Structure formats: C-alpha cells, structure tokens
Amino acid sequence: MACDLTGGRKKPCKDAIGGVVKVHFVNFGDLGSVAIGSSDEVADITNAPSNAFSYSTYDVKGNSSLESNINSSIENGTTFFEQVVNLTLHKMTKEDNKELKLMTYGRPHVFVQTFDNKLLLVGREHGAEVTGGTAVTGTAMGDLNGYTLTLTANETTLPNFVDGATDADPFAGMSTPTATETAQRDPA
C-alpha cells in the first residue's frame, strides 16, 4: 500500500535553530516545472518560461515564522497541508505599500530561508495567498512601525525543502533556470 511507513526517526541532536532570515517571492507560474525527489524535496526547476525567472527577496528579522497545519478528515478520507508564513517587516514606505498591494492581489510561490540555512518552498502547486496582515504605525516610540503579513497555501505536501540552496544563492542547486534577484530597496 502506498501509505505504508518506510522508516523511523532517532532523537536528533539539539543543534536546530528557529526563525526565518529571508523570504524570496516568485510570481505564480514563473517557476515552470518543479521536479520533486523521493523525499518530497525540490530536486530541480526545469522548463521555466524563457528558461529564467526573477525573484524578490525580503530580509526579515524576528517575529517571522513558517508553520504547517495538517488537515486530515477521517470522514472524507482527505488530507492536505496548510502552509502559513507569518512575516514582520519593519518600517512603512510608499514603495512597500505598492509592492504589498501587488502581492495581495497575486498568489506568489514563497521560498522561506531559515536561520539554519535551509530553504523551503511554500505554495509549490497553488501559490500562496495573502490572507491577513496589518500596516501599523504603533502608538509608543518602541512599537512596531511596519507591516505584518500572513500568507497561506493549501498543498498536498508539507513545504518542500530545496536541494543545493545556499545563503548566497537560494537556487544554486537548480540546473536549468537562470534565477535573477530583483533589486532590493533600502527603506530610507
């Protein structure tokens, strides 16, 4: 049967680090075909339109996370994974207002880079929708002036790890496409 277990898991070392350091956004559909390996990891990205795609990187610090909720129905015999990215972006700008509006209208693929230098793909098949957030000035001098965003994707797997990703190049392990980072703005 295809859903039989294939192995166990030992207690791991205590060397994991929590948190998100960067998030990379790719417009929905621009990835082309994503090749998935035997452990549900992204093994390659092939046949992307024009053999290239661009991505936008957002640096994040603190209060940002990736959560995956398992939704399984005994009555219906169905299972899916709700992938939720929570972002905190410091400092409000007119340029960010425009970009976040466009992000809200679309449903990008989201690559989440963790502090322990792992890259996970959220919204591989269906993209991720902005399902909530705030633009806030705060009330006291020490309060957040910036944005909070929640992006949600419903997929058939947990977020996919990306093989070969590095801090310098999140798409280093991909053989076919040319991934180009769009210019990052410095919120002045």
PDB file of C-alpha atoms in Angstrom:
ATOM      1  CA  MET A   1       0.000   0.000   0.000  1.00  0.00           C
ATOM      2  CA  ALA A   2       1.360   3.458  -0.925  1.00  0.00           C
ATOM      3  CA  CYS A   3       0.765   4.940   2.525  1.00  0.00           C
ATOM      4  CA  ASP A   4       2.805   2.369   4.492  1.00  0.00           C
ATOM      5  CA  LEU A   5       5.605   3.811   6.628  1.00  0.00           C
ATOM      6  CA  THR A   6       9.131   3.373   5.280  1.00  0.00           C
ATOM      7  CA  GLY A   7      11.326   4.197   8.284  1.00  0.00           C
ATOM      8  CA  GLY A   8      11.692   5.522  11.794  1.00  0.00           C
ATOM      9  CA  ARG A   9      13.397   8.502  13.368  1.00  0.00           C
ATOM     10  CA  LYS A  10      16.010   8.722  16.104  1.00  0.00           C
ATOM     11  CA  LYS A  11      16.144  11.552  18.606  1.00  0.00           C
ATOM     12  CA  PRO A  12      18.130  14.326  16.850  1.00  0.00           C
ATOM     13  CA  CYS A  13      20.922  16.489  18.240  1.00  0.00           C
ATOM     14  CA  LYS A  14      19.903  19.810  19.766  1.00  0.00           C
ATOM     15  CA  ASP A  15      21.507  21.867  17.006  1.00  0.00           C
ATOM     16  CA  ALA A  16      18.395  23.205  15.252  1.00  0.00           C
ATOM     17  CA  ILE A  17      17.838  26.973  15.143  1.00  0.00           C
ATOM     18  CA  GLY A  18      14.398  28.545  14.901  1.00  0.00           C
ATOM     19  CA  GLY A  19      13.375  31.534  12.859  1.00  0.00           C
ATOM     20  CA  VAL A  20      13.301  32.980   9.370  1.00  0.00           C
ATOM     21  CA  VAL A  21      16.011  35.235   7.938  1.00  0.00           C
ATOM     22  CA  LYS A  22      14.824  35.868   4.347  1.00  0.00           C
ATOM     23  CA  VAL A  23      11.820  35.248   2.168  1.00  0.00           C
ATOM     24  CA  HIS A  24      12.048  35.047  -1.634  1.00  0.00           C
ATOM     25  CA  PHE A  25       8.929  35.611  -3.764  1.00  0.00           C
ATOM     26  CA  VAL A  26       8.448  34.309  -7.325  1.00  0.00           C
ATOM     27  CA  ASN A  27       5.360  35.287  -9.308  1.00  0.00           C
ATOM     28  CA  PHE A  28       2.908  32.404  -9.620  1.00  0.00           C
ATOM     29  CA  GLY A  29       3.602  30.209 -12.632  1.00  0.00           C
ATOM     30  CA  ASP A  30       7.085  31.616 -13.328  1.00  0.00           C
ATOM     31  CA  LEU A  31       8.843  28.544 -11.901  1.00  0.00           C
ATOM     32  CA  GLY A  32       7.714  26.291 -14.725  1.00  0.00           C
ATOM     33  CA  SER A  33       8.046  22.625 -13.792  1.00  0.00           C
ATOM     34  CA  VAL A  34       9.356  21.733 -10.336  1.00  0.00           C
ATOM     35  CA  ALA A  35      10.998  18.297 -10.123  1.00  0.00           C
ATOM     36  CA  ILE A  36      10.314  16.569  -6.799  1.00  0.00           C
ATOM     37  CA  GLY A  37      12.714  13.975  -5.361  1.00  0.00           C
ATOM     38  CA  SER A  38      11.978  10.815  -3.406  1.00  0.00           C
ATOM     39  CA  SER A  39      11.745  12.701  -0.084  1.00  0.00           C
ATOM     40  CA  ASP A  40       9.370  15.371  -1.464  1.00  0.00           C
ATOM     41  CA  GLU A  41      12.298  17.796  -1.847  1.00  0.00           C
ATOM     42  CA  VAL A  42      12.708  20.208  -4.767  1.00  0.00           C
ATOM     43  CA  ALA A  43      15.397  18.481  -6.808  1.00  0.00           C
ATOM     44  CA  ASP A  44      15.326  20.852  -9.785  1.00  0.00           C
ATOM     45  CA  ILE A  45      13.351  23.538 -11.561  1.00  0.00           C
ATOM     46  CA  THR A  46      13.037  22.874 -15.288  1.00  0.00           C
ATOM     47  CA  ASN A  47      11.291  24.283 -18.317  1.00  0.00           C
ATOM     48  CA  ALA A  48      10.713  27.644 -16.702  1.00  0.00           C
ATOM     49  CA  PRO A  49       9.337  30.203 -19.166  1.00  0.00           C
ATOM     50  CA  SER A  50      12.283  31.589 -21.175  1.00  0.00           C
ATOM     51  CA  ASN A  51      14.473  29.282 -19.066  1.00  0.00           C
ATOM     52  CA  ALA A  52      14.635  32.063 -16.469  1.00  0.00           C
ATOM     53  CA  PHE A  53      12.698  33.639 -13.644  1.00  0.00           C
ATOM     54  CA  SER A  54      13.166  36.547 -11.275  1.00  0.00           C
ATOM     55  CA  TYR A  55      12.603  36.655  -7.537  1.00  0.00           C
ATOM     56  CA  SER A  56      12.239  39.364  -4.928  1.00  0.00           C
ATOM     57  CA  THR A  57      13.975  38.985  -1.578  1.00  0.00           C
ATOM     58  CA  TYR A  58      12.678  40.400   1.679  1.00  0.00           C
ATOM     59  CA  ASP A  59      15.027  40.408   4.665  1.00  0.00           C
ATOM     60  CA  VAL A  60      13.111  39.720   7.868  1.00  0.00           C
ATOM     61  CA  LYS A  61      14.203  39.731  11.469  1.00  0.00           C
ATOM     62  CA  GLY A  62      12.345  38.356  14.456  1.00  0.00           C
ATOM     63  CA  ASN A  63       8.671  37.510  14.739  1.00  0.00           C
ATOM     64  CA  SER A  64       8.591  35.780  11.332  1.00  0.00           C
ATOM     65  CA  SER A  65       7.795  32.096  11.002  1.00  0.00           C
ATOM     66  CA  LEU A  66       6.632  29.212   8.847  1.00  0.00           C
ATOM     67  CA  GLU A  67       4.006  26.862  10.235  1.00  0.00           C
ATOM     68  CA  SER A  68       2.374  23.861   8.619  1.00  0.00           C
ATOM     69  CA  ASN A  69      -1.014  22.660   9.806  1.00  0.00           C
ATOM     70  CA  ILE A  70      -2.004  19.100   8.988  1.00  0.00           C
ATOM     71  CA  ASN A  71      -5.658  18.806   7.987  1.00  0.00           C
ATOM     72  CA  SER A  72      -6.942  15.251   7.767  1.00  0.00           C
ATOM     73  CA  SER A  73     -10.572  14.135   7.597  1.00  0.00           C
ATOM     74  CA  ILE A  74     -11.448  10.592   8.632  1.00  0.00           C
ATOM     75  CA  GLU A  75     -14.997  11.095   7.336  1.00  0.00           C
ATOM     76  CA  ASN A  76     -13.917  12.272   3.867  1.00  0.00           C
ATOM     77  CA  GLY A  77     -10.646  10.344   3.548  1.00  0.00           C
ATOM     78  CA  THR A  78      -8.730  13.509   2.661  1.00  0.00           C
ATOM     79  CA  THR A  79      -5.511  15.129   3.847  1.00  0.00           C
ATOM     80  CA  PHE A  80      -3.907  18.443   2.964  1.00  0.00           C
ATOM     81  CA  PHE A  81      -1.304  20.713   4.487  1.00  0.00           C
ATOM     82  CA  GLU A  82      -1.979  24.352   5.263  1.00  0.00           C
ATOM     83  CA  GLN A  83       1.341  26.185   4.933  1.00  0.00           C
ATOM     84  CA  VAL A  84       1.348  29.528   6.771  1.00  0.00           C
ATOM     85  CA  VAL A  85       4.080  32.164   6.503  1.00  0.00           C
ATOM     86  CA  ASN A  86       3.919  34.952   9.112  1.00  0.00           C
ATOM     87  CA  LEU A  87       6.117  37.948   8.313  1.00  0.00           C
ATOM     88  CA  THR A  88       7.048  41.091  10.186  1.00  0.00           C
ATOM     89  CA  LEU A  89       8.554  43.829   8.040  1.00  0.00           C
ATOM     90  CA  HIS A  90       9.997  46.851   9.830  1.00  0.00           C
ATOM     91  CA  LYS A  91       9.372  50.412   8.617  1.00  0.00           C
ATOM     92  CA  MET A  92       6.496  51.528   6.404  1.00  0.00           C
ATOM     93  CA  THR A  93       7.290  53.072   2.993  1.00  0.00           C
ATOM     94  CA  LYS A  94       5.250  54.165  -0.019  1.00  0.00           C
ATOM     95  CA  GLU A  95       7.206  51.682  -2.183  1.00  0.00           C
ATOM     96  CA  ASP A  96       6.367  48.807   0.167  1.00  0.00           C
ATOM     97  CA  ASN A  97       2.705  49.838   0.194  1.00  0.00           C
ATOM     98  CA  LYS A  98       2.639  49.397  -3.589  1.00  0.00           C
ATOM     99  CA  GLU A  99       4.523  46.053  -3.608  1.00  0.00           C
ATOM    100  CA  LEU A 100       2.460  44.576  -0.781  1.00  0.00           C
ATOM    101  CA  LYS A 101      -0.735  45.576  -2.609  1.00  0.00           C
ATOM    102  CA  LEU A 102       0.504  43.676  -5.682  1.00  0.00           C
ATOM    103  CA  MET A 103       1.467  40.702  -3.511  1.00  0.00           C
ATOM    104  CA  THR A 104      -2.031  40.708  -2.031  1.00  0.00           C
ATOM    105  CA  TYR A 105      -3.603  40.681  -5.493  1.00  0.00           C
ATOM    106  CA  GLY A 106      -1.407  37.780  -6.650  1.00  0.00           C
ATOM    107  CA  ARG A 107      -0.510  34.360  -5.259  1.00  0.00           C
ATOM    108  CA  PRO A 108       3.257  34.008  -5.366  1.00  0.00           C
ATOM    109  CA  HIS A 109       5.426  30.993  -4.732  1.00  0.00           C
ATOM    110  CA  VAL A 110       7.285  31.675  -1.469  1.00  0.00           C
ATOM    111  CA  PHE A 111      10.761  30.405  -0.605  1.00  0.00           C
ATOM    112  CA  VAL A 112      11.427  30.651   3.137  1.00  0.00           C
ATOM    113  CA  GLN A 113      15.081  30.732   4.208  1.00  0.00           C
ATOM    114  CA  THR A 114      15.630  29.696   7.826  1.00  0.00           C
ATOM    115  CA  PHE A 115      18.364  30.762  10.244  1.00  0.00           C
ATOM    116  CA  ASP A 116      19.918  27.297   9.942  1.00  0.00           C
ATOM    117  CA  ASN A 117      20.264  27.949   6.188  1.00  0.00           C
ATOM    118  CA  LYS A 118      17.529  25.661   4.899  1.00  0.00           C
ATOM    119  CA  LEU A 119      15.216  26.755   2.095  1.00  0.00           C
ATOM    120  CA  LEU A 120      11.600  25.633   1.930  1.00  0.00           C
ATOM    121  CA  LEU A 121       9.098  26.166  -0.884  1.00  0.00           C
ATOM    122  CA  VAL A 122       5.589  27.234   0.140  1.00  0.00           C
ATOM    123  CA  GLY A 123       2.764  27.163  -2.401  1.00  0.00           C
ATOM    124  CA  ARG A 124       4.530  24.974  -4.952  1.00  0.00           C
ATOM    125  CA  GLU A 125       1.385  23.870  -6.811  1.00  0.00           C
ATOM    126  CA  HIS A 126      -1.194  26.529  -5.978  1.00  0.00           C
ATOM    127  CA  GLY A 127       0.769  29.566  -4.808  1.00  0.00           C
ATOM    128  CA  ALA A 128       0.323  31.380  -1.514  1.00  0.00           C
ATOM    129  CA  GLU A 129      -2.432  33.877  -0.833  1.00  0.00           C
ATOM    130  CA  VAL A 130      -2.094  36.868   1.486  1.00  0.00           C
ATOM    131  CA  THR A 131      -4.854  36.049   3.982  1.00  0.00           C
ATOM    132  CA  GLY A 132      -4.263  38.808   6.512  1.00  0.00           C
ATOM    133  CA  GLY A 133      -1.944  41.426   7.839  1.00  0.00           C
ATOM    134  CA  THR A 134      -1.567  44.957   9.103  1.00  0.00           C
ATOM    135  CA  ALA A 135       0.183  48.189   8.255  1.00  0.00           C
ATOM    136  CA  VAL A 136       0.821  49.794  11.619  1.00  0.00           C
ATOM    137  CA  THR A 137       2.493  52.952  12.928  1.00  0.00           C
ATOM    138  CA  GLY A 138       2.414  51.873  16.568  1.00  0.00           C
ATOM    139  CA  THR A 139       1.445  54.103  19.467  1.00  0.00           C
ATOM    140  CA  ALA A 140       4.630  54.331  21.555  1.00  0.00           C
ATOM    141  CA  MET A 141       8.189  55.015  20.373  1.00  0.00           C
ATOM    142  CA  GLY A 142       9.183  51.371  20.869  1.00  0.00           C
ATOM    143  CA  ASP A 143       6.217  49.922  18.941  1.00  0.00           C
ATOM    144  CA  LEU A 144       6.380  48.325  15.507  1.00  0.00           C
ATOM    145  CA  ASN A 145       6.263  50.746  12.601  1.00  0.00           C
ATOM    146  CA  GLY A 146       5.825  48.408   9.657  1.00  0.00           C
ATOM    147  CA  TYR A 147       3.818  45.512   8.336  1.00  0.00           C
ATOM    148  CA  THR A 148       2.667  42.099   9.399  1.00  0.00           C
ATOM    149  CA  LEU A 149       1.617  39.661   6.689  1.00  0.00           C
ATOM    150  CA  THR A 150       0.119  36.194   6.699  1.00  0.00           C
ATOM    151  CA  LEU A 151       0.428  34.121   3.537  1.00  0.00           C
ATOM    152  CA  THR A 152      -1.408  30.803   3.332  1.00  0.00           C
ATOM    153  CA  ALA A 153      -1.059  27.935   0.880  1.00  0.00           C
ATOM    154  CA  ASN A 154      -3.005  24.675   0.807  1.00  0.00           C
ATOM    155  CA  GLU A 155      -0.898  21.889  -0.690  1.00  0.00           C
ATOM    156  CA  THR A 156      -0.683  18.094  -0.859  1.00  0.00           C
ATOM    157  CA  THR A 157       2.677  18.024   0.963  1.00  0.00           C
ATOM    158  CA  LEU A 158       4.453  19.855   3.736  1.00  0.00           C
ATOM    159  CA  PRO A 159       6.649  22.719   2.443  1.00  0.00           C
ATOM    160  CA  ASN A 160       9.303  21.234   0.171  1.00  0.00           C
ATOM    161  CA  PHE A 161      12.978  21.530   1.140  1.00  0.00           C
ATOM    162  CA  VAL A 162      15.101  22.855  -1.757  1.00  0.00           C
ATOM    163  CA  ASP A 163      18.267  20.878  -2.570  1.00  0.00           C
ATOM    164  CA  GLY A 164      21.511  22.808  -3.036  1.00  0.00           C
ATOM    165  CA  ALA A 165      20.331  26.167  -1.704  1.00  0.00           C
ATOM    166  CA  THR A 166      22.982  28.405  -0.174  1.00  0.00           C
ATOM    167  CA  ASP A 167      22.837  31.698   1.688  1.00  0.00           C
ATOM    168  CA  ALA A 168      24.446  33.467  -1.267  1.00  0.00           C
ATOM    169  CA  ASP A 169      22.287  31.756  -3.920  1.00  0.00           C
ATOM    170  CA  PRO A 170      18.971  30.163  -2.916  1.00  0.00           C
ATOM    171  CA  PHE A 171      18.714  28.495  -6.324  1.00  0.00           C
ATOM    172  CA  ALA A 172      22.311  27.218  -6.566  1.00  0.00           C
ATOM    173  CA  GLY A 173      21.204  23.581  -6.781  1.00  0.00           C
ATOM    174  CA  MET A 174      18.934  24.105  -9.773  1.00  0.00           C
ATOM    175  CA  SER A 175      20.438  23.115 -13.113  1.00  0.00           C
ATOM    176  CA  THR A 176      18.222  24.662 -15.751  1.00  0.00           C
ATOM    177  CA  PRO A 177      16.812  28.083 -14.936  1.00  0.00           C
ATOM    178  CA  THR A 178      18.609  31.353 -14.543  1.00  0.00           C
ATOM    179  CA  ALA A 179      17.256  32.920 -11.369  1.00  0.00           C
ATOM    180  CA  THR A 180      17.730  36.672 -11.149  1.00  0.00           C
ATOM    181  CA  GLU A 181      17.144  38.628  -7.965  1.00  0.00           C
ATOM    182  CA  THR A 182      15.314  41.921  -8.421  1.00  0.00           C
ATOM    183  CA  ALA A 183      16.950  44.919  -6.785  1.00  0.00           C
ATOM    184  CA  GLN A 184      16.257  45.235  -3.071  1.00  0.00           C
ATOM    185  CA  ARG A 185      15.101  48.642  -1.851  1.00  0.00           C
ATOM    186  CA  ASP A 186      16.650  50.211   1.212  1.00  0.00           C
ATOM    187  CA  PRO A 187      13.720  51.573   3.242  1.00  0.00           C
ATOM    188  CA  ALA A 188      15.053  55.080   3.827  1.00  0.00           C
TER     189      ALA A 188
END
